[in-house]
Coordinates of C-alpha atoms and ligand atoms in Angstrom, one line a residue:
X1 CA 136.1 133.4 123.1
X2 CA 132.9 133.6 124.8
X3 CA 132.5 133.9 128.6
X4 CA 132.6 131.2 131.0
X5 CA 129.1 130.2 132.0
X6 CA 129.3 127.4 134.5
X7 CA 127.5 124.0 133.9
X8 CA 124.0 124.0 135.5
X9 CA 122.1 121.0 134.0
X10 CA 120.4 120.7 136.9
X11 CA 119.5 124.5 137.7
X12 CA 121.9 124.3 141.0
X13 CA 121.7 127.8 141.2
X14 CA 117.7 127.4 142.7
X15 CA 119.5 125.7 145.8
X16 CA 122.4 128.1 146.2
X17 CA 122.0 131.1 148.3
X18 CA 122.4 134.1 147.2
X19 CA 125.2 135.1 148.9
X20 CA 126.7 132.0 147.5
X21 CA 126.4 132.8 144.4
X22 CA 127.7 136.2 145.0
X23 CA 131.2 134.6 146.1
X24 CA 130.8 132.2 142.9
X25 CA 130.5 135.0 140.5
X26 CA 133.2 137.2 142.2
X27 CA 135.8 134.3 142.0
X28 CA 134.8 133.4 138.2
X29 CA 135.4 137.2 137.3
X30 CA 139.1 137.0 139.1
X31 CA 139.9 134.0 137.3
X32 CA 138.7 135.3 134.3
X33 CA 141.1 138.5 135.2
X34 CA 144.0 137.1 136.9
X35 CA 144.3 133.7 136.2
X36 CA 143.1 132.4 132.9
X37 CA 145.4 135.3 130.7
X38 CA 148.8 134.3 133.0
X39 CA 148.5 130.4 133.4
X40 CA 149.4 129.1 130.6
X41 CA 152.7 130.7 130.3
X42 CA 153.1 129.8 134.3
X43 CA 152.5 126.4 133.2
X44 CA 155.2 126.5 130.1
X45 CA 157.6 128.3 132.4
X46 CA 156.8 126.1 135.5
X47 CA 156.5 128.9 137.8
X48 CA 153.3 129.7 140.1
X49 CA 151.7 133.0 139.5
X50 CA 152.6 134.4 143.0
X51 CA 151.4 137.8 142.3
X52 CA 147.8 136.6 142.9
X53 CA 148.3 136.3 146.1
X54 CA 147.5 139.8 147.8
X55 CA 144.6 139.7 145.3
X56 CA 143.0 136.8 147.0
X57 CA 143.5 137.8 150.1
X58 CA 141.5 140.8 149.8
X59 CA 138.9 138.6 148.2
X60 CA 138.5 136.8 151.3
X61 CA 139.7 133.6 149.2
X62 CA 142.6 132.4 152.4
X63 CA 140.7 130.8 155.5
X64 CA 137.4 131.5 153.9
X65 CA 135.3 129.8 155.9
X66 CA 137.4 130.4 159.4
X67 CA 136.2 133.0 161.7
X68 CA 136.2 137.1 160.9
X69 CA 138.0 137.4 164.3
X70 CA 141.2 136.5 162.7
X71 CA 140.6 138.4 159.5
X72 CA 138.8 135.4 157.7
X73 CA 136.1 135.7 156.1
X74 CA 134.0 133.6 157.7
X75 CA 132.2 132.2 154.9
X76 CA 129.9 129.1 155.2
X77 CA 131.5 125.5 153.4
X78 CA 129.0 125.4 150.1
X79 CA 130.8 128.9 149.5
X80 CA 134.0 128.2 150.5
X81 CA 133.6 124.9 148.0
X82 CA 132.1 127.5 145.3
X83 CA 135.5 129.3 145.8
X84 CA 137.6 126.2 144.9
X85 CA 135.2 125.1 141.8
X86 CA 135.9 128.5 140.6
X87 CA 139.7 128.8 141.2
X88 CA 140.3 124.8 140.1
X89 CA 138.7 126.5 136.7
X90 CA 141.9 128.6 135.9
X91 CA 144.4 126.0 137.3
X92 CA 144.6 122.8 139.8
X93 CA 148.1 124.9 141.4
X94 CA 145.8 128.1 142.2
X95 CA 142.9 126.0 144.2
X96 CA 146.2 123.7 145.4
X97 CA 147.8 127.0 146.8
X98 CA 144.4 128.0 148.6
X99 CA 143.8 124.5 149.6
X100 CA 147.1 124.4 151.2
X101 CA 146.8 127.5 152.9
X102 CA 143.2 127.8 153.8
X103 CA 143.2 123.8 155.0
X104 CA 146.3 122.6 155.7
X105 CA 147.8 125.6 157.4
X106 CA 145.6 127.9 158.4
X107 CA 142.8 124.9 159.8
X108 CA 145.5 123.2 161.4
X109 CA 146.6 126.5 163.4
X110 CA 143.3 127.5 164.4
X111 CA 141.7 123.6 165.7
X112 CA 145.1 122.8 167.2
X113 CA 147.0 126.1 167.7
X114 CA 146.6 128.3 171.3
X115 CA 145.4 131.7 171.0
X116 CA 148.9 133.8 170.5
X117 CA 149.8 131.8 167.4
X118 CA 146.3 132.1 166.4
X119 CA 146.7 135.6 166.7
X120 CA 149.7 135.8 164.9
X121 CA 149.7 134.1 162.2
X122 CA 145.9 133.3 160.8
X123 CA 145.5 137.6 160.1
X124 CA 149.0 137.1 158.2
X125 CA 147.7 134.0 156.3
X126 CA 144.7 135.3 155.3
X127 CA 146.1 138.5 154.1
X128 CA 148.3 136.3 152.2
X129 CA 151.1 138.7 153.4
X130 CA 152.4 135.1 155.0
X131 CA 152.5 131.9 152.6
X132 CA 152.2 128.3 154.5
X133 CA 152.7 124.7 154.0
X134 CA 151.9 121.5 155.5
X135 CA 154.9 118.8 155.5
X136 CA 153.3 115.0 156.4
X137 CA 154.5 113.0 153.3
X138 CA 158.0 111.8 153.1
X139 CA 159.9 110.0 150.0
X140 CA 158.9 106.4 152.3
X141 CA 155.6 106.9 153.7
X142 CA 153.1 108.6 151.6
X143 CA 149.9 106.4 151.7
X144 CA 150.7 105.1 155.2
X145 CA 152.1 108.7 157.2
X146 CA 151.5 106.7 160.1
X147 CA 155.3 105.0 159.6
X148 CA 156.6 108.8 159.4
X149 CA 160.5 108.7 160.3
X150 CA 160.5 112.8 161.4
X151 CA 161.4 113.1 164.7
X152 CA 161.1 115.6 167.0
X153 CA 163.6 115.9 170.1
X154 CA 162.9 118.1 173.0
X155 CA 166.1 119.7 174.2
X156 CA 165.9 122.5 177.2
X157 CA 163.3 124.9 175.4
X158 CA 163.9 124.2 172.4
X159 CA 163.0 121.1 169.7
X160 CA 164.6 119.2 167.3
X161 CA 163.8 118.4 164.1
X162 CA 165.3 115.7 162.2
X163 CA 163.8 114.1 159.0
X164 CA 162.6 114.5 155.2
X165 CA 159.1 115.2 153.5
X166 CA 158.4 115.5 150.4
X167 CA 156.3 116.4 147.6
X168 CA 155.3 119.3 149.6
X169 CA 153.1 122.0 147.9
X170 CA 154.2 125.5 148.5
X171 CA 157.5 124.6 150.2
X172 CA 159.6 126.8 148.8
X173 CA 157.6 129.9 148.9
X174 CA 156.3 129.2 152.3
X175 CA 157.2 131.6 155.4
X176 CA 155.5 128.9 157.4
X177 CA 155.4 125.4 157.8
X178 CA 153.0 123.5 159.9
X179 CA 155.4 119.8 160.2
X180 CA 154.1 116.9 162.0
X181 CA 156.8 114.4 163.6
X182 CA 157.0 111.9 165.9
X183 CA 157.7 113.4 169.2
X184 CA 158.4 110.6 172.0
X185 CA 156.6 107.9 169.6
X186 CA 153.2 110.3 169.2
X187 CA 152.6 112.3 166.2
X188 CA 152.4 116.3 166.8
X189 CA 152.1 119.5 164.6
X190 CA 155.2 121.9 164.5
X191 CA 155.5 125.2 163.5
X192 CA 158.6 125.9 161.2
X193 CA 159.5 129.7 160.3
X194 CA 161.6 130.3 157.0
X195 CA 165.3 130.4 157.4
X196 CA 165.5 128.8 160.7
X197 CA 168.9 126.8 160.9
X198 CA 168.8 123.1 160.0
X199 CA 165.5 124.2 157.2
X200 CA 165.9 123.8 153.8
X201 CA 163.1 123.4 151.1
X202 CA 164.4 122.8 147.8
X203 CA 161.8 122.9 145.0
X204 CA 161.6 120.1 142.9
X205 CA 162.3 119.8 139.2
X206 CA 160.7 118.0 136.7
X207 CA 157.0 117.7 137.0
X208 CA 154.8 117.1 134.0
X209 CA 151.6 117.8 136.1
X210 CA 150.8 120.6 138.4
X211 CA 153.7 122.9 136.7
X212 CA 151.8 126.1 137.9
X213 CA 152.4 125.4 141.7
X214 CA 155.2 125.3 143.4
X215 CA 156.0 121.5 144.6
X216 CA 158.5 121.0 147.6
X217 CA 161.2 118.9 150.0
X218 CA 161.5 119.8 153.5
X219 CA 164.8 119.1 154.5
X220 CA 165.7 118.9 158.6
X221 CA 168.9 118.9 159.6
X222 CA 169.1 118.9 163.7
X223 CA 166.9 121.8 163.4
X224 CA 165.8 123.7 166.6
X225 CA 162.7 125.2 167.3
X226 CA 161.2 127.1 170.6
X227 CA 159.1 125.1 172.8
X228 CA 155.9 127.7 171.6
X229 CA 155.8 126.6 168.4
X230 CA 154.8 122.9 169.1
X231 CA 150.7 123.2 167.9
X232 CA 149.4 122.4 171.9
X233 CA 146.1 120.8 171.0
X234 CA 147.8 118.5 168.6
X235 CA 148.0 114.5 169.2
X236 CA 148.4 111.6 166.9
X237 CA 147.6 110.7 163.4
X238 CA 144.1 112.0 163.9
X239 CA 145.0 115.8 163.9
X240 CA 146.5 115.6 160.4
X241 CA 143.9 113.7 158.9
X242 CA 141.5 116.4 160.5
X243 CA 143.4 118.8 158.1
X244 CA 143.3 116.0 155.3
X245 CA 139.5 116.4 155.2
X246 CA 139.5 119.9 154.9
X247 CA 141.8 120.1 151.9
X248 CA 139.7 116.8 150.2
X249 CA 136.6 118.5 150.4
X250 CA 138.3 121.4 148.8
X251 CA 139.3 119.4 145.9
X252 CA 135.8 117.5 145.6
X253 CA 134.6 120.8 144.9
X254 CA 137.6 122.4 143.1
X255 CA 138.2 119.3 140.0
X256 CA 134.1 120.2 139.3
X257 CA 135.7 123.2 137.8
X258 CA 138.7 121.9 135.9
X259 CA 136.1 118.9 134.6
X260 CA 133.5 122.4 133.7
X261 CA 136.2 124.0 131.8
X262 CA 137.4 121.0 129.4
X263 CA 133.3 119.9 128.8
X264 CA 132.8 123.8 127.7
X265 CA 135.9 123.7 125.5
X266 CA 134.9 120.6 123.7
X267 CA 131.4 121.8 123.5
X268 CA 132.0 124.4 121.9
X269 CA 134.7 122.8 120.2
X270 CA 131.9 119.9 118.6
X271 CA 129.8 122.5 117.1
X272 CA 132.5 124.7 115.3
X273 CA 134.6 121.9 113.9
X274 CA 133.5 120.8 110.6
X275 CA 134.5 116.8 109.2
X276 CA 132.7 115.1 107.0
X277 CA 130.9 118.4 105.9
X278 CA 129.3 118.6 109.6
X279 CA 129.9 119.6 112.6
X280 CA 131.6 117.0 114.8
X281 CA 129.0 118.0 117.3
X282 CA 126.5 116.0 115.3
X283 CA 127.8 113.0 115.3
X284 CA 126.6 110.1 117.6
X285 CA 129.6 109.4 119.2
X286 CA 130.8 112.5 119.7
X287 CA 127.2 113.3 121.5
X288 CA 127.5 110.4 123.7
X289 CA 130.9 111.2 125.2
X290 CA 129.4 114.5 125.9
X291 CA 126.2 113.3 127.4
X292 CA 128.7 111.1 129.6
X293 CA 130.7 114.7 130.6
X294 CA 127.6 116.7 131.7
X295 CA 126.1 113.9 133.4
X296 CA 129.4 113.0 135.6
X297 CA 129.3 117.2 136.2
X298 CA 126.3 116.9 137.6
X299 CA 126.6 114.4 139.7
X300 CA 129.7 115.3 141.1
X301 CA 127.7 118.8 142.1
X302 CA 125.1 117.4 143.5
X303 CA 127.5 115.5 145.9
X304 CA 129.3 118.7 146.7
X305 CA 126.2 120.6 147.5
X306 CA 125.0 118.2 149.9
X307 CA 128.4 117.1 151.6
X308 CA 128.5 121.2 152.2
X309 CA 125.7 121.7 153.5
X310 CA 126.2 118.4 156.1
X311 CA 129.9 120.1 156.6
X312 CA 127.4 123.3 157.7
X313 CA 125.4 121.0 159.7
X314 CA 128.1 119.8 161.2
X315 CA 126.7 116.0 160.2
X316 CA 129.3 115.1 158.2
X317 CA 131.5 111.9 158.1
X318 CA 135.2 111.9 157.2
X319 CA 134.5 109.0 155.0
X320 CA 131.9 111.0 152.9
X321 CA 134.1 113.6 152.0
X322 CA 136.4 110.3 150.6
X323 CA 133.9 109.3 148.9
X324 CA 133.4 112.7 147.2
X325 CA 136.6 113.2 146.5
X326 CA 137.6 109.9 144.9
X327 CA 134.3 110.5 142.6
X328 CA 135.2 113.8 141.9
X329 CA 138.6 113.3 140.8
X330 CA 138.2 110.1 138.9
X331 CA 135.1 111.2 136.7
X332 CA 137.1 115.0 136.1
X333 CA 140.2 113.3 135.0
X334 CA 138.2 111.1 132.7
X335 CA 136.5 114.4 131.5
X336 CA 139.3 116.1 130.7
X337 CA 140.6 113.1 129.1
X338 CA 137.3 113.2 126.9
X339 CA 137.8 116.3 126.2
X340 CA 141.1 115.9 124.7
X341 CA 139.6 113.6 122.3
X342 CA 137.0 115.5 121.1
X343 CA 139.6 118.3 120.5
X344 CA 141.4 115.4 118.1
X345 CA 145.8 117.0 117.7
X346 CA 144.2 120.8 119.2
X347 CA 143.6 118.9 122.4
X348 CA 147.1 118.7 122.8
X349 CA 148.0 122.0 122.1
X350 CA 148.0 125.0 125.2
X351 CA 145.8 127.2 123.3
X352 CA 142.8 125.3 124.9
X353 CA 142.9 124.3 128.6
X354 CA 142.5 120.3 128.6
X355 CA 145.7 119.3 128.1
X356 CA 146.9 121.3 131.1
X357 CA 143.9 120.4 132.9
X358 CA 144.4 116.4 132.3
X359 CA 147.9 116.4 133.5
X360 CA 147.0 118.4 136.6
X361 CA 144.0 116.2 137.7
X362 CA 146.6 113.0 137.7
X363 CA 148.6 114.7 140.1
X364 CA 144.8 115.7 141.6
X365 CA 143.6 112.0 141.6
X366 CA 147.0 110.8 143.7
X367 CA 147.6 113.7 146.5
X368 CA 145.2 114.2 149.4
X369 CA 144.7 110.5 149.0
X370 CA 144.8 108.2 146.1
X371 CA 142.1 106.6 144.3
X372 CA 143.0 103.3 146.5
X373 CA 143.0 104.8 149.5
X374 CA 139.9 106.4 148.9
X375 CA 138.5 103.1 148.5
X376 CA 139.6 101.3 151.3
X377 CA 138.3 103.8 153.4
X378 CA 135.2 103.7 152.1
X379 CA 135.5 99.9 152.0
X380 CA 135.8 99.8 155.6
X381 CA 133.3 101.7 156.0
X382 CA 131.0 99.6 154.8
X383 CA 132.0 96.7 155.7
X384 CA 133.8 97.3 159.3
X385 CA 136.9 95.8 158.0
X386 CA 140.1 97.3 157.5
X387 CA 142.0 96.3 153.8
X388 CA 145.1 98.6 154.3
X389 CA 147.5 95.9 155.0
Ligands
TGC1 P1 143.7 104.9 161.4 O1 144.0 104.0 162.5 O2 142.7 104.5 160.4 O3 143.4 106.3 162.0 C1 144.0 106.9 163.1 C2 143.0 107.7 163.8 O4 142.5 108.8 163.0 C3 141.1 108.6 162.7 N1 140.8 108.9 161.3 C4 140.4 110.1 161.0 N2 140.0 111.2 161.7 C5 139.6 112.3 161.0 N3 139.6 112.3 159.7 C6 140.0 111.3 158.9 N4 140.0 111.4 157.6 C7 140.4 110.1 159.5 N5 140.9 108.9 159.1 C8 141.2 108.2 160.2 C9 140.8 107.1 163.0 O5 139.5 106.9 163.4 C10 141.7 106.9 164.2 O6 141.2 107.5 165.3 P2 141.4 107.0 166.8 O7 140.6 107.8 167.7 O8 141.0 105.5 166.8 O9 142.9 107.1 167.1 O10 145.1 105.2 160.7 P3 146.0 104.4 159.6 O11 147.4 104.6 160.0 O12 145.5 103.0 159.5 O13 145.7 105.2 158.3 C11 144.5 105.2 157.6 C12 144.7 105.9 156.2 C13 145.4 105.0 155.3 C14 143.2 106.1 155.7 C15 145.4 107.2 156.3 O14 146.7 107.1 156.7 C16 145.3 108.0 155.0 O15 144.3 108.8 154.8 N6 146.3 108.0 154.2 C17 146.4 108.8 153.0 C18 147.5 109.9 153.2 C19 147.2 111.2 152.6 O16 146.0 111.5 152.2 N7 148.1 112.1 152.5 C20 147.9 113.4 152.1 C21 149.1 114.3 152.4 S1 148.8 116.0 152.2 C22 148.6 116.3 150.6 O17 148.5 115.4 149.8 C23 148.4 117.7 150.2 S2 148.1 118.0 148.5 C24 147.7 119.5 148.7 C25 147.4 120.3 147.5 O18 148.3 120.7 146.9 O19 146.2 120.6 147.3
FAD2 P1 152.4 105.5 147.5 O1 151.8 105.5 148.9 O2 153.8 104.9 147.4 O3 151.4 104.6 146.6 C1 151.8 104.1 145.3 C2 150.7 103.3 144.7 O4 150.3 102.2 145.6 C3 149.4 104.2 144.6 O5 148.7 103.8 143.4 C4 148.6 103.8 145.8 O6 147.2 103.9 145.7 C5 149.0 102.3 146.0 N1 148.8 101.8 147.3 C6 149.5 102.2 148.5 N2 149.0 101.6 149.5 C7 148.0 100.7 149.1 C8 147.2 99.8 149.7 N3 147.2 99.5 151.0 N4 146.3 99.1 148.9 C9 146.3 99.3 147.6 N5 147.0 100.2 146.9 C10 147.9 100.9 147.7 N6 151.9 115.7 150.7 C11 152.0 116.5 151.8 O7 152.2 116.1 152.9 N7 151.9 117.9 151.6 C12 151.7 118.5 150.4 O8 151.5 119.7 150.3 C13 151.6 117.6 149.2 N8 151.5 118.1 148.0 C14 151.6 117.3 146.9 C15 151.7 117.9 145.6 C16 151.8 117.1 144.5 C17 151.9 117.7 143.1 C18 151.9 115.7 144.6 C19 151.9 114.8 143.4 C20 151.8 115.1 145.9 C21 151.7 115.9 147.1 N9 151.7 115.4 148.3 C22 151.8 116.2 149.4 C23 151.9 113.9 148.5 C24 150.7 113.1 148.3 O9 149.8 113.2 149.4 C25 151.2 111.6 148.1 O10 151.8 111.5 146.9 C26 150.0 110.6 148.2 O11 149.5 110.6 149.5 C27 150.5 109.2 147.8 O12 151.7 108.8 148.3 P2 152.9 108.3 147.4 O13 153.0 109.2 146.2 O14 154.0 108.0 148.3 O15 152.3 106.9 146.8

C-alpha cells in the first residue's frame, strides 16, 4: 500500500514551521512503524497496544507541550496538535491514551499540583514509566459533573474517598489517578496511587467503539489517602474543565487524522475499483461525496491551525476550542461514514481502516463533551443565555 501522505489541499504546510513539521513527520513514521501493523488485531482482541508506551515517551509524545524542566518536551500547541493528528491516524485509543496523559493528568498536576508532586510524578509521566488517568464522570452525572456524588472526607491526615466514576480511560492500566470529589461541598483534584486500599478499577467489557484503549470504573470504597496528595491549587468545577480544554483541543486536532485516513482509503479505493467498466472514482456521485471529505478536512485544519496558534498566544477562549471540537468530530465521523460507503461490503471489513475508525469517532463525538453540549456552550456564548437546564 502506498505511504501515507497527509491531506494538504490547502498547502498548510507554507504556514507550519519547520520544526512543526519535523514533529509531524516523526509521529507519522511511528505510526506507520508501531501502530498501523498492531492495531487492528488490538482492536479484534480488545486490548491496548501498551508496549508503545516507552516508545512515545522517548519521542517526547507525553506532556508535549509542558515544560523541559520536568522532562517534557516543551513543544509549542500547533505541534503538540500535529502530534495528535498524527497518532488519531493509527487509532482514536492511541491519541485517547496521550490525551489522557498529556491533558488530563499530567496538565492537571502541573496548573494545580505544588512543586514535590510536580517533581515526582510529571518526569515519570512523561517517560511513560508511570500511566495516569482522570476520574470526573460517574454512571449519574456525565454531562452535568457538577451533580458529582464523590466525596472526599478529611480524617486526621488522611482523606476519604467514597464514590464511583466511570467510563474512565486508562483506568485499569493507570499507576495514577488524578480524581475530583466533593470535599466539604467544593470540588477538588486528588491524587490516587494503584493498589491503595478501598481502589479498585475494573475494566469494562463490551465496547463496540474505542476497543484499542483501555476503558475504566473507579471504584472507592472508604478509601484513604495522605493529606499531600489533595492537588493544593485545585478549587471547583473550573479546574477540571481547565483539563477538559486541554484534552478537546487535543481531539480537535487528533479526529483530522482519523477523517485523513478514511478519505485516503476511499480515494484510492474510487480509482482502483472497477463497476460498470469504470472506475467508481469517475462517477458523479462518488466525486461529490469526496469533494464533500476534502473540503470538511480542510476546514477542520484550518481551525486547528488558528485555535493553536491563539492557544500560543495565549488568546484563546474555552468556547473556541468547543467550537473546534464539536466541528471536528461531527464532520470526521461523517467522513469516515462516507468512506465506508465508497468502500461498498470492503468498508466493513478490517483490512481497511474505516470501519474501525467510524466506530471510534462515535465514542469521539460523545466523551470530552457531546455534540449537545458543545452547542450549548457555544449557544451561550452567543447569546449570554445559558440552555443547560
Ligand atoms: P458553569 O457554571 O458553566 O462553569 C463553572 C465555572 O467554570 C467555568 N468554565 C470553564 N472554565 C474553563 N474551561 C471551560 N471549558 C469552562 N467551562 C466553564 C465557568 O465560567 C464557571 O466559572 P466561575 O468562575 O463562574 O465559577 O458549570 P455548569 O455546571 O453549568 O456546567 C457547564 C458544562 C455543562 C458546560 C460543563 O459541565 C461541561 O462541559 N460538561 C461536559 C462534561 C465533559 O466534557 N466531561 C468530560 C469528562 S473527561 C472525558 O471525557 C475524557 S475522554 C478522554 C479520552 O479518552 O480522550
Ligand atoms: P449523558 O450526559 O447522560 O447524555 C446522554 C444524551 O443526552 C447525550 O446525547 C447528551 O448530549 C444529551 N444531553 C445531556 N444533557 C443535555 C442537555 N442539557 N441538553 C441537551 N441534550 C443533553 N470521562 C472521564 O471522566 N474520564 C475519562 O477518561 C473518560 N473516558 C471516556 C472514554 C470513553 C470510551 C467514553 C465513551 C466516555 C469517556 N468518558 C470519560 C465519559 C464521557 O465524558 C461522557 O460519556 C460524556 O461526558 C457524556 O456523558 P454521558 O455518557 O453520561 O451522557
Amino acid at each position: 500500500m502506498a505511504k501515507f501522505r497527509g491531506v494538504d489541499y490547502f498547502n498548510l504546510d507554507e504556514v507550519f514551521e519547520q520544526d512543526e513539521i519535523l514533529v509531524r513527520d516523526t509521529v507519522r513514521e511511528f505510526v506507520e512503524d508501531n501502530v498501523i501493523p498492531v492495531i487492528e488485531k488490538h482492536n479484534r482482541e480488545c486490548t491496548f497496544p501498551k508496549d508503545i508506551v516507552p516508545k512515545m515517551g522517548e519521542l517526547g509524545l507525553l506532556g508535549a507541550s509542558l515544560p523541559e524542566e520536568y522532562g517534557c518536551a516543551g513543544m509549542n500547541n500547533v505541534a503538540y496538535g500535529l502530534v495528535m493528528q498524527e497518532l488519531e491516524r493509527g487509532d482514536s485509543g492511541v491519541r485517547s491514551f496521550a490525551s489522557v496523559q498529556s491533558g488530563l493528568v499530567m496538565y492537571p498536576i502541573f496548573r494545580f499540583g505544588n512543586e514535590e508532586q510536580k517533581k515526582y510524578w510529571l518526569p515519570k509521566l512523561a517517560t511513560g514509566e508511570k500511566i495516569g488517568c482522570f476520574g470526573l464522570t460517574e454512571p449519574d452525572f456525565g454531562s452535568n459533573p457538577s451533580g458529582m456524588k464523590t466525596r472526599a472526607q478529611k480524617k486526621g491526615d488522611r482523606y476519604v474517598l467514597n464514590g464511583t466514576k466511570m467510563w474512565i480511560t486508562n483506568g485499569t492500566i493507570a499507576d495514577i489517578a488524578v480524581v475530583w470529589a466533593k470535599l466539604d461541598g467544593d470540588i477538588h483534584g486528588f491524587l490516587v496511587e494503584k493498589g491503595t486500599k478501598g481502589f479498585t478499577a475494573p475494566e469494562m467489557k463490551g465496547k463496540h467503539s474505542l476497543r484499542a484503549s483501555v476503558t475504566s470504573e473507579l471504584v472507592f470504597e472508604d478509601c484513604e489517602i495522605p493529606v499531600e496528595n489533595l492537588l493544593p491549587k485545585s478549587a471547583g468545577l473550573k479546574s477540571p474543565l481547565m483539563c477538559l480544554n486541554q484534552a478537546r483541543y487535543g481531539i480537535a486536532w487528533g479526529v483530522l487524522g482519523a477523517a485523513m485516513t478514511c478519505y485516503d482509503s476511499a480515494l484510492n479505493y474510487s480509482k482502483t475499483r472497477i463497476q460498470f467498466d469504470k472506475p467508481i472514482g469517475s462517477f458523479q456521485l462518488i466525486q461529490e461525496k469526496l469533494a464533500y471529505m476534502v473540503t470538511e478536512i480542510t476546514k477542520g485544519q484550518l481551525l486547528c491551525w488558528k485555535l493553536g496558534r491563539m492557544k500560543d498566544a495565549g488568546t484563546l477562549r474555552h468556547t473556541q476550542v468547543s467550537m473546534a471540537k464539536r466541528n471536528n468530530c461531527y464532520y470526521a465521523l461523517e467522513i469516515a461514514r462516507t468512506a465506508r460507503e465508497i468502500l461498498g461490503a470492503n468498508g466493513i471489513l478490517d483490512e481497511y481502516p474505516v470501519m474501525r475508525h467510524a466506530a471510534n469517532l462515535e465514542s469521539v463525538k460523545t466523551y470530552e463533551g457531546t455534540h449537545e453540549i458543545h452547542t450549548l456552550i457555544i449557544g451561550q456564548d452567543v447569546t449570554g443565555l445559558a440552555a443547560f437546564t
